[in-house]
Amino acid sequence: YSVSREAHAIQPLIPALQSWWMKIHVPANFVGYGAFCMAAMLGIAQLLALRSEAKGKKSWLPPAQMIEEVMYKAIAVGFLFFTIATILGALWAADAWGRYWSWDPKETWAFIVWLNYAVWLHLRLVAGWRGKVLAWWAIIGLFITAFAFIGVNMFLSGLHSYGTL
């Protein structure tokens, strides 16, 4: 793979990436992505805990309600960092390309990820949703997030296409 894609050769960054914005935008995104990944794993744990509780069995997992609280906090932290990263990315885009937003595939999918978790938080905080639905939503959200993080680079092209996977 490395030889066929010439991934083994180190090449200098293009000018748009030689920016101090990269040092704050990218880490903020990674914290957001990591928190969303943790939330999905907690969603799986919550589903397992709910199944054990429904059967009346003793589980090695904490109570489902406690897992759900930690999942909520992971999504809240991820959403905060992802929002900050998106704003920083818009500022970087204005600096590099002269506009804040261009509906590039990476930007569009970042917006889809942001909307997904915005709705999740809204449903939990405003509508009062709890339980299996939000656990499944967090799990499915991981696939949306993974496509935004990796899939867009593999299958789509745009302003964020600096290399290929």
Tab-separated table of C-alpha atoms in Angstrom:
chain	number	residue	atom	x	y	z
A	1	TYR	CA	0.000	0.000	0.000
A	2	SER	CA	2.716	2.413	0.986
A	3	VAL	CA	4.701	1.841	-2.206
A	4	SER	CA	1.717	1.924	-4.569
A	5	ARG	CA	0.463	5.221	-3.095
A	6	GLU	CA	3.969	6.614	-2.542
A	7	ALA	CA	3.026	7.119	1.100
A	8	HIS	CA	6.539	6.199	2.210
A	9	ALA	CA	8.006	9.405	0.765
A	10	ILE	CA	7.942	12.372	3.123
A	11	GLN	CA	6.974	15.508	1.281
A	12	PRO	CA	6.714	19.092	2.521
A	13	LEU	CA	3.305	20.429	3.450
A	14	ILE	CA	1.521	22.591	0.929
A	15	PRO	CA	1.448	26.315	1.839
A	16	ALA	CA	-2.172	26.258	3.108
A	17	LEU	CA	-1.151	23.659	5.718
A	18	GLN	CA	1.958	25.549	6.827
A	19	SER	CA	-0.093	27.570	9.253
A	20	TRP	CA	-0.380	28.021	12.996
A	21	TRP	CA	-4.106	27.329	12.567
A	22	MET	CA	-3.245	23.675	12.023
A	23	LYS	CA	-1.808	23.465	15.544
A	24	ILE	CA	-5.170	24.349	17.122
A	25	HIS	CA	-7.801	23.260	14.562
A	26	VAL	CA	-6.593	19.684	14.132
A	27	PRO	CA	-6.112	18.840	17.849
A	28	ALA	CA	-9.541	20.295	18.682
A	29	ASN	CA	-11.048	18.041	16.005
A	30	PHE	CA	-9.223	15.010	17.383
A	31	VAL	CA	-10.551	15.650	20.896
A	32	GLY	CA	-14.064	15.899	19.446
A	33	TYR	CA	-13.672	12.745	17.350
A	34	GLY	CA	-12.206	10.870	20.328
A	35	ALA	CA	-15.046	11.892	22.617
A	36	PHE	CA	-17.617	10.796	20.019
A	37	CYS	CA	-15.832	7.446	19.721
A	38	MET	CA	-15.909	7.030	23.500
A	39	ALA	CA	-19.621	7.874	23.487
A	40	ALA	CA	-20.283	5.094	20.971
A	41	MET	CA	-18.404	2.572	23.120
A	42	LEU	CA	-20.398	3.760	26.124
A	43	GLY	CA	-23.552	3.308	24.046
A	44	ILE	CA	-22.602	-0.336	23.515
A	45	ALA	CA	-21.898	-0.716	27.239
A	46	GLN	CA	-25.259	0.865	28.066
A	47	LEU	CA	-27.100	-1.550	25.761
A	48	LEU	CA	-25.322	-4.489	27.430
A	49	ALA	CA	-26.127	-3.132	30.898
A	50	LEU	CA	-29.774	-2.595	29.942
A	51	ARG	CA	-29.995	-6.181	28.691
A	52	SER	CA	-28.541	-7.516	31.945
A	53	GLU	CA	-30.863	-5.336	34.010
A	54	ALA	CA	-33.896	-6.463	31.979
A	55	LYS	CA	-33.000	-10.111	32.631
A	56	GLY	CA	-32.419	-9.399	36.311
A	57	LYS	CA	-28.830	-10.615	36.099
A	58	LYS	CA	-25.861	-9.155	37.926
A	59	SER	CA	-23.609	-7.336	35.468
A	60	TRP	CA	-19.935	-6.494	35.644
A	61	LEU	CA	-20.879	-3.123	34.111
A	62	PRO	CA	-22.030	-0.104	36.101
A	63	PRO	CA	-25.768	0.649	36.037
A	64	ALA	CA	-27.098	1.692	32.617
A	65	GLN	CA	-28.162	5.083	33.946
A	66	MET	CA	-24.602	5.828	35.108
A	67	ILE	CA	-23.180	4.771	31.741
A	68	GLU	CA	-25.701	7.035	30.022
A	69	GLU	CA	-24.567	10.003	32.128
A	70	VAL	CA	-20.943	9.415	31.143
A	71	MET	CA	-22.023	9.029	27.482
A	72	TYR	CA	-23.848	12.362	27.713
A	73	LYS	CA	-20.752	14.032	29.155
A	74	ALA	CA	-18.553	12.540	26.421
A	75	ILE	CA	-20.877	13.850	23.725
A	76	ALA	CA	-21.095	17.263	25.416
A	77	VAL	CA	-17.286	17.544	25.560
A	78	GLY	CA	-16.948	16.232	22.004
A	79	PHE	CA	-19.574	18.664	20.763
A	80	LEU	CA	-17.828	21.585	22.471
A	81	PHE	CA	-14.434	20.734	20.983
A	82	PHE	CA	-15.905	19.900	17.569
A	83	THR	CA	-17.749	23.228	17.530
A	84	ILE	CA	-14.564	25.080	18.450
A	85	ALA	CA	-12.656	23.136	15.771
A	86	THR	CA	-15.264	24.013	13.147
A	87	ILE	CA	-15.110	27.708	14.026
A	88	LEU	CA	-11.304	27.591	13.964
A	89	GLY	CA	-11.467	25.786	10.622
A	90	ALA	CA	-13.706	28.508	9.206
A	91	LEU	CA	-11.265	31.175	10.386
A	92	TRP	CA	-8.376	29.212	8.875
A	93	ALA	CA	-10.299	28.837	5.601
A	94	ALA	CA	-10.878	32.592	5.469
A	95	ASP	CA	-7.158	33.098	6.003
A	96	ALA	CA	-6.070	30.468	3.450
A	97	TRP	CA	-8.779	30.601	0.774
A	98	GLY	CA	-10.503	33.931	1.347
A	99	ARG	CA	-13.860	32.495	2.462
A	100	TYR	CA	-15.154	30.909	5.648
A	101	TRP	CA	-17.156	28.067	4.171
A	102	SER	CA	-17.240	26.480	0.727
A	103	TRP	CA	-19.397	23.340	1.167
A	104	ASP	CA	-16.351	21.234	0.433
A	105	PRO	CA	-17.121	17.509	1.175
A	106	LYS	CA	-15.048	17.598	4.382
A	107	GLU	CA	-16.828	20.749	5.558
A	108	THR	CA	-20.220	19.344	4.603
A	109	TRP	CA	-19.604	16.106	6.494
A	110	ALA	CA	-18.258	18.044	9.481
A	111	PHE	CA	-21.578	19.907	9.469
A	112	ILE	CA	-23.452	16.571	9.317
A	113	VAL	CA	-21.461	15.292	12.317
A	114	TRP	CA	-22.120	18.530	14.182
A	115	LEU	CA	-25.864	18.351	13.405
A	116	ASN	CA	-26.026	14.707	14.478
A	117	TYR	CA	-24.693	15.454	17.944
A	118	ALA	CA	-26.578	18.761	18.214
A	119	VAL	CA	-29.814	16.832	17.696
A	120	TRP	CA	-28.664	14.130	20.154
A	121	LEU	CA	-28.016	16.771	22.831
A	122	HIS	CA	-31.280	18.562	22.056
A	123	LEU	CA	-33.294	15.364	22.360
A	124	ARG	CA	-31.689	14.501	25.674
A	125	LEU	CA	-31.711	17.945	27.251
A	126	VAL	CA	-34.919	19.459	25.846
A	127	ALA	CA	-37.115	16.513	24.888
A	128	GLY	CA	-35.962	14.352	27.797
A	129	TRP	CA	-35.078	11.266	25.757
A	130	ARG	CA	-33.171	8.519	27.558
A	131	GLY	CA	-32.236	4.878	27.135
A	132	LYS	CA	-31.765	2.646	24.132
A	133	VAL	CA	-32.606	5.209	21.470
A	134	LEU	CA	-29.794	7.544	22.473
A	135	ALA	CA	-27.384	4.638	22.938
A	136	TRP	CA	-28.098	3.441	19.391
A	137	TRP	CA	-27.879	7.027	18.148
A	138	ALA	CA	-24.389	7.374	19.658
A	139	ILE	CA	-23.314	4.097	18.036
A	140	ILE	CA	-24.639	5.118	14.613
A	141	GLY	CA	-23.053	8.529	15.184
A	142	LEU	CA	-19.670	6.809	15.271
A	143	PHE	CA	-20.194	5.614	11.700
A	144	ILE	CA	-21.167	9.123	10.602
A	145	THR	CA	-18.104	10.510	12.359
A	146	ALA	CA	-15.813	7.815	10.920
A	147	PHE	CA	-17.008	8.598	7.402
A	148	ALA	CA	-16.360	12.303	7.991
A	149	PHE	CA	-12.896	11.545	9.373
A	150	ILE	CA	-11.701	8.811	6.987
A	151	GLY	CA	-14.336	8.070	4.346
A	152	VAL	CA	-14.440	11.566	2.890
A	153	ASN	CA	-10.669	11.405	2.305
A	154	MET	CA	-11.003	7.995	0.661
A	155	PHE	CA	-14.030	8.520	-1.550
A	156	LEU	CA	-14.573	12.247	-2.102
A	157	SER	CA	-12.390	15.129	-3.213
A	158	GLY	CA	-12.390	18.850	-2.550
A	159	LEU	CA	-10.405	21.621	-0.939
A	160	HIS	CA	-9.446	19.311	1.937
A	161	SER	CA	-8.011	16.660	-0.400
A	162	TYR	CA	-4.332	17.098	0.387
A	163	GLY	CA	-3.436	13.458	-0.031
A	164	THR	CA	-5.109	10.162	-0.750
A	165	LEU	CA	-5.763	7.155	1.414
